[in-house]
Amino acid sequence: MSVALAPQRPPYIEFKVIAKDDPKRSVELGYRVTKDVEMAFIMQPGSKDQVEMVASLEGRADACPPDWVDAFHKKYEAWKSGMEPPLNGTSVKQWPLLSPAQAENFIALRILTIEDVAAMTEEAMSRLGMGGRNLREKAREWLKGKEIADVAMTENL
């Protein structure tokens, strides 16, 4: 299954260790043998579709923008060391416009940042429910204001 990714935002990635069949060892020993495999579950924020792959970009890195590859490696390393993966943007939890319940609803849809809210697809907005389109527009306005403030701060340095 192919998942269409929003071109401006990297996908949401979750890592897990799962048991996979080891056919060679199973044949050798005459019974089913499994082994632990580190897997990456990749999805567009707000989508229910996901791609499952071994947690390695070997032979696949050329198909992704370089900043996405870098983000994948940073998230993987954070997961391996038991840390929270770094966010690519400002957490929805820090957006004063959202109530705690709204922020948790976004997180449940794997829309973790205000930048992800601004880039929501039609599918994500429909899964969020009433008010999704309005929140997407407010996120876009917030980001424009943040961008203007960042430029002003840079010019004043």
PDB file of C-alpha atoms in Angstrom:
ATOM      1  CA  MET A   1       0.000   0.000   0.000  1.00  0.00           C
ATOM      2  CA  SER A   2       1.334   3.417  -0.893  1.00  0.00           C
ATOM      3  CA  VAL A   3       0.753   6.345   1.459  1.00  0.00           C
ATOM      4  CA  ALA A   4       0.636   9.840  -0.030  1.00  0.00           C
ATOM      5  CA  LEU A   5       2.765  12.108   2.130  1.00  0.00           C
ATOM      6  CA  ALA A   6       2.355  15.849   2.413  1.00  0.00           C
ATOM      7  CA  PRO A   7       5.383  17.215   0.559  1.00  0.00           C
ATOM      8  CA  GLN A   8       6.281  19.915   3.082  1.00  0.00           C
ATOM      9  CA  ARG A   9       6.094  17.838   6.282  1.00  0.00           C
ATOM     10  CA  PRO A  10       7.992  14.668   7.159  1.00  0.00           C
ATOM     11  CA  PRO A  11       5.873  11.654   8.106  1.00  0.00           C
ATOM     12  CA  TYR A  12       5.120  10.535  11.653  1.00  0.00           C
ATOM     13  CA  ILE A  13       7.361   7.592  12.598  1.00  0.00           C
ATOM     14  CA  GLU A  14       6.909   5.140  15.446  1.00  0.00           C
ATOM     15  CA  PHE A  15       9.446   2.428  16.255  1.00  0.00           C
ATOM     16  CA  LYS A  16       8.695  -0.956  17.859  1.00  0.00           C
ATOM     17  CA  VAL A  17      10.374  -4.309  18.320  1.00  0.00           C
ATOM     18  CA  ILE A  18       8.167  -7.118  17.044  1.00  0.00           C
ATOM     19  CA  ALA A  19       8.574 -10.877  16.630  1.00  0.00           C
ATOM     20  CA  LYS A  20       9.077 -11.993  13.017  1.00  0.00           C
ATOM     21  CA  ASP A  21       9.321 -15.540  11.707  1.00  0.00           C
ATOM     22  CA  ASP A  22      12.837 -16.803  10.998  1.00  0.00           C
ATOM     23  CA  PRO A  23      12.191 -19.295   8.157  1.00  0.00           C
ATOM     24  CA  LYS A  24      15.814 -20.476   7.852  1.00  0.00           C
ATOM     25  CA  ARG A  25      16.140 -21.305  11.568  1.00  0.00           C
ATOM     26  CA  SER A  26      12.639 -22.832  11.556  1.00  0.00           C
ATOM     27  CA  VAL A  27      13.636 -25.261   8.791  1.00  0.00           C
ATOM     28  CA  GLU A  28      16.948 -26.056  10.509  1.00  0.00           C
ATOM     29  CA  LEU A  29      15.314 -26.814  13.866  1.00  0.00           C
ATOM     30  CA  GLY A  30      12.055 -28.307  12.609  1.00  0.00           C
ATOM     31  CA  TYR A  31       9.770 -25.944  14.528  1.00  0.00           C
ATOM     32  CA  ARG A  32       8.661 -22.330  14.259  1.00  0.00           C
ATOM     33  CA  VAL A  33      11.361 -19.889  15.355  1.00  0.00           C
ATOM     34  CA  THR A  34      10.940 -16.127  15.625  1.00  0.00           C
ATOM     35  CA  LYS A  35      13.402 -13.303  16.149  1.00  0.00           C
ATOM     36  CA  ASP A  36      13.080  -9.732  17.383  1.00  0.00           C
ATOM     37  CA  VAL A  37      13.122  -7.157  14.589  1.00  0.00           C
ATOM     38  CA  GLU A  38      13.165  -3.381  14.974  1.00  0.00           C
ATOM     39  CA  MET A  39      10.366  -1.977  12.843  1.00  0.00           C
ATOM     40  CA  ALA A  40       9.358   1.520  11.760  1.00  0.00           C
ATOM     41  CA  PHE A  41       5.696   2.390  11.276  1.00  0.00           C
ATOM     42  CA  ILE A  42       5.429   5.419   9.002  1.00  0.00           C
ATOM     43  CA  MET A  43       2.305   7.459   8.378  1.00  0.00           C
ATOM     44  CA  GLN A  44       1.184  10.888   7.330  1.00  0.00           C
ATOM     45  CA  PRO A  45       0.012  12.909  10.359  1.00  0.00           C
ATOM     46  CA  GLY A  46      -3.746  12.490  10.669  1.00  0.00           C
ATOM     47  CA  SER A  47      -3.933   9.450   8.392  1.00  0.00           C
ATOM     48  CA  LYS A  48      -4.933   5.941   9.406  1.00  0.00           C
ATOM     49  CA  ASP A  49      -2.824   4.398   6.621  1.00  0.00           C
ATOM     50  CA  GLN A  50       0.695   3.340   7.498  1.00  0.00           C
ATOM     51  CA  VAL A  51       3.734   1.718   5.968  1.00  0.00           C
ATOM     52  CA  GLU A  52       5.561  -0.921   7.999  1.00  0.00           C
ATOM     53  CA  MET A  53       9.253  -1.547   7.319  1.00  0.00           C
ATOM     54  CA  VAL A  54      12.414  -2.731   9.013  1.00  0.00           C
ATOM     55  CA  ALA A  55      13.871   0.242  10.901  1.00  0.00           C
ATOM     56  CA  SER A  56      16.589   0.898   8.370  1.00  0.00           C
ATOM     57  CA  LEU A  57      16.731   3.242   5.417  1.00  0.00           C
ATOM     58  CA  GLU A  58      19.290   1.071   3.667  1.00  0.00           C
ATOM     59  CA  GLY A  59      18.585   1.330  -0.059  1.00  0.00           C
ATOM     60  CA  ARG A  60      15.674   3.725   0.528  1.00  0.00           C
ATOM     61  CA  ALA A  61      17.296   6.979   1.639  1.00  0.00           C
ATOM     62  CA  ASP A  62      17.534   8.308  -1.931  1.00  0.00           C
ATOM     63  CA  ALA A  63      13.724   8.244  -2.204  1.00  0.00           C
ATOM     64  CA  CYS A  64      13.307  10.763   0.649  1.00  0.00           C
ATOM     65  CA  PRO A  65      14.287  14.404   1.078  1.00  0.00           C
ATOM     66  CA  PRO A  66      17.610  14.651   2.986  1.00  0.00           C
ATOM     67  CA  ASP A  67      16.017  16.443   5.972  1.00  0.00           C
ATOM     68  CA  TRP A  68      13.510  13.568   6.316  1.00  0.00           C
ATOM     69  CA  VAL A  69      16.384  11.049   6.380  1.00  0.00           C
ATOM     70  CA  ASP A  70      18.111  13.116   9.078  1.00  0.00           C
ATOM     71  CA  ALA A  71      14.863  13.308  11.095  1.00  0.00           C
ATOM     72  CA  PHE A  72      14.399   9.514  10.747  1.00  0.00           C
ATOM     73  CA  HIS A  73      17.890   8.870  12.141  1.00  0.00           C
ATOM     74  CA  LYS A  74      17.405  11.330  15.037  1.00  0.00           C
ATOM     75  CA  LYS A  75      14.075   9.751  15.978  1.00  0.00           C
ATOM     76  CA  TYR A  76      15.541   6.245  15.719  1.00  0.00           C
ATOM     77  CA  GLU A  77      18.511   7.138  17.934  1.00  0.00           C
ATOM     78  CA  ALA A  78      16.211   8.781  20.509  1.00  0.00           C
ATOM     79  CA  TRP A  79      14.000   5.670  20.531  1.00  0.00           C
ATOM     80  CA  LYS A  80      17.027   3.378  20.941  1.00  0.00           C
ATOM     81  CA  SER A  81      18.215   5.385  23.943  1.00  0.00           C
ATOM     82  CA  GLY A  82      14.728   5.447  25.522  1.00  0.00           C
ATOM     83  CA  MET A  83      14.144   9.136  24.945  1.00  0.00           C
ATOM     84  CA  GLU A  84      11.198  10.964  23.390  1.00  0.00           C
ATOM     85  CA  PRO A  85      11.813  11.551  19.678  1.00  0.00           C
ATOM     86  CA  PRO A  86      12.463  15.181  18.738  1.00  0.00           C
ATOM     87  CA  LEU A  87       9.539  17.081  17.236  1.00  0.00           C
ATOM     88  CA  ASN A  88       9.770  18.829  13.896  1.00  0.00           C
ATOM     89  CA  GLY A  89       8.079  22.044  14.986  1.00  0.00           C
ATOM     90  CA  THR A  90       6.177  23.452  17.971  1.00  0.00           C
ATOM     91  CA  SER A  91       4.189  20.977  20.076  1.00  0.00           C
ATOM     92  CA  VAL A  92       0.401  21.288  19.958  1.00  0.00           C
ATOM     93  CA  LYS A  93       0.580  21.137  23.766  1.00  0.00           C
ATOM     94  CA  GLN A  94       2.272  24.557  23.708  1.00  0.00           C
ATOM     95  CA  TRP A  95      -0.356  26.197  21.494  1.00  0.00           C
ATOM     96  CA  PRO A  96      -2.532  28.404  23.745  1.00  0.00           C
ATOM     97  CA  LEU A  97      -5.411  28.211  21.267  1.00  0.00           C
ATOM     98  CA  LEU A  98      -6.043  24.535  22.107  1.00  0.00           C
ATOM     99  CA  SER A  99      -7.585  23.116  25.238  1.00  0.00           C
ATOM    100  CA  PRO A 100      -5.788  20.126  26.788  1.00  0.00           C
ATOM    101  CA  ALA A 101      -8.488  17.828  25.335  1.00  0.00           C
ATOM    102  CA  GLN A 102      -8.039  19.265  21.827  1.00  0.00           C
ATOM    103  CA  ALA A 103      -4.256  18.842  22.081  1.00  0.00           C
ATOM    104  CA  GLU A 104      -4.722  15.195  23.119  1.00  0.00           C
ATOM    105  CA  ASN A 105      -7.113  14.640  20.190  1.00  0.00           C
ATOM    106  CA  PHE A 106      -4.442  15.911  17.804  1.00  0.00           C
ATOM    107  CA  ILE A 107      -1.804  13.711  19.433  1.00  0.00           C
ATOM    108  CA  ALA A 108      -4.082  10.668  19.095  1.00  0.00           C
ATOM    109  CA  LEU A 109      -4.169  11.367  15.344  1.00  0.00           C
ATOM    110  CA  ARG A 110      -0.366  11.714  15.362  1.00  0.00           C
ATOM    111  CA  ILE A 111      -0.595  15.407  14.604  1.00  0.00           C
ATOM    112  CA  LEU A 112       2.050  16.494  17.079  1.00  0.00           C
ATOM    113  CA  THR A 113       3.007  20.009  16.031  1.00  0.00           C
ATOM    114  CA  ILE A 114       1.338  23.254  15.019  1.00  0.00           C
ATOM    115  CA  GLU A 115       3.130  22.846  11.693  1.00  0.00           C
ATOM    116  CA  ASP A 116       1.374  19.483  11.264  1.00  0.00           C
ATOM    117  CA  VAL A 117      -1.978  21.166  12.008  1.00  0.00           C
ATOM    118  CA  ALA A 118      -1.245  23.783   9.323  1.00  0.00           C
ATOM    119  CA  ALA A 119      -0.469  21.008   6.809  1.00  0.00           C
ATOM    120  CA  MET A 120      -3.511  18.823   7.631  1.00  0.00           C
ATOM    121  CA  THR A 121      -4.996  16.906   4.724  1.00  0.00           C
ATOM    122  CA  GLU A 122      -8.716  16.549   4.045  1.00  0.00           C
ATOM    123  CA  GLU A 123      -8.546  13.073   5.608  1.00  0.00           C
ATOM    124  CA  ALA A 124      -6.976  14.432   8.790  1.00  0.00           C
ATOM    125  CA  MET A 125      -9.557  17.212   9.062  1.00  0.00           C
ATOM    126  CA  SER A 126     -12.428  14.779   8.595  1.00  0.00           C
ATOM    127  CA  ARG A 127     -10.982  12.444  11.252  1.00  0.00           C
ATOM    128  CA  LEU A 128     -10.607  15.380  13.634  1.00  0.00           C
ATOM    129  CA  GLY A 129     -14.212  16.406  13.147  1.00  0.00           C
ATOM    130  CA  MET A 130     -16.020  19.694  13.242  1.00  0.00           C
ATOM    131  CA  GLY A 131     -13.712  22.709  13.428  1.00  0.00           C
ATOM    132  CA  GLY A 132     -10.744  20.990  11.793  1.00  0.00           C
ATOM    133  CA  ARG A 133     -10.590  23.333   8.813  1.00  0.00           C
ATOM    134  CA  ASN A 134     -10.846  26.387  11.098  1.00  0.00           C
ATOM    135  CA  LEU A 135      -7.985  25.106  13.270  1.00  0.00           C
ATOM    136  CA  ARG A 136      -5.857  24.472  10.184  1.00  0.00           C
ATOM    137  CA  GLU A 137      -6.352  28.092   9.099  1.00  0.00           C
ATOM    138  CA  LYS A 138      -5.569  29.379  12.587  1.00  0.00           C
ATOM    139  CA  ALA A 139      -2.383  27.288  12.629  1.00  0.00           C
ATOM    140  CA  ARG A 140      -1.350  28.793   9.296  1.00  0.00           C
ATOM    141  CA  GLU A 141      -2.002  32.295  10.646  1.00  0.00           C
ATOM    142  CA  TRP A 142      -0.053  31.505  13.832  1.00  0.00           C
ATOM    143  CA  LEU A 143       2.918  30.275  11.787  1.00  0.00           C
ATOM    144  CA  LYS A 144       2.873  33.422   9.622  1.00  0.00           C
ATOM    145  CA  GLY A 145       2.888  35.546  12.788  1.00  0.00           C
ATOM    146  CA  LYS A 146       5.718  33.467  14.267  1.00  0.00           C
ATOM    147  CA  GLU A 147       7.696  33.831  11.035  1.00  0.00           C
ATOM    148  CA  ILE A 148       7.273  37.627  11.094  1.00  0.00           C
ATOM    149  CA  ALA A 149       8.313  37.738  14.766  1.00  0.00           C
ATOM    150  CA  ASP A 150      11.382  35.582  14.046  1.00  0.00           C
ATOM    151  CA  VAL A 151      12.434  37.910  11.206  1.00  0.00           C
ATOM    152  CA  ALA A 152      11.958  40.975  13.432  1.00  0.00           C
ATOM    153  CA  MET A 153      14.062  39.417  16.189  1.00  0.00           C
ATOM    154  CA  THR A 154      16.827  38.546  13.714  1.00  0.00           C
ATOM    155  CA  GLU A 155      16.873  42.095  12.350  1.00  0.00           C
ATOM    156  CA  ASN A 156      17.142  43.542  15.866  1.00  0.00           C
ATOM    157  CA  LEU A 157      20.220  41.446  16.732  1.00  0.00           C
TER     158      LEU A 157
END
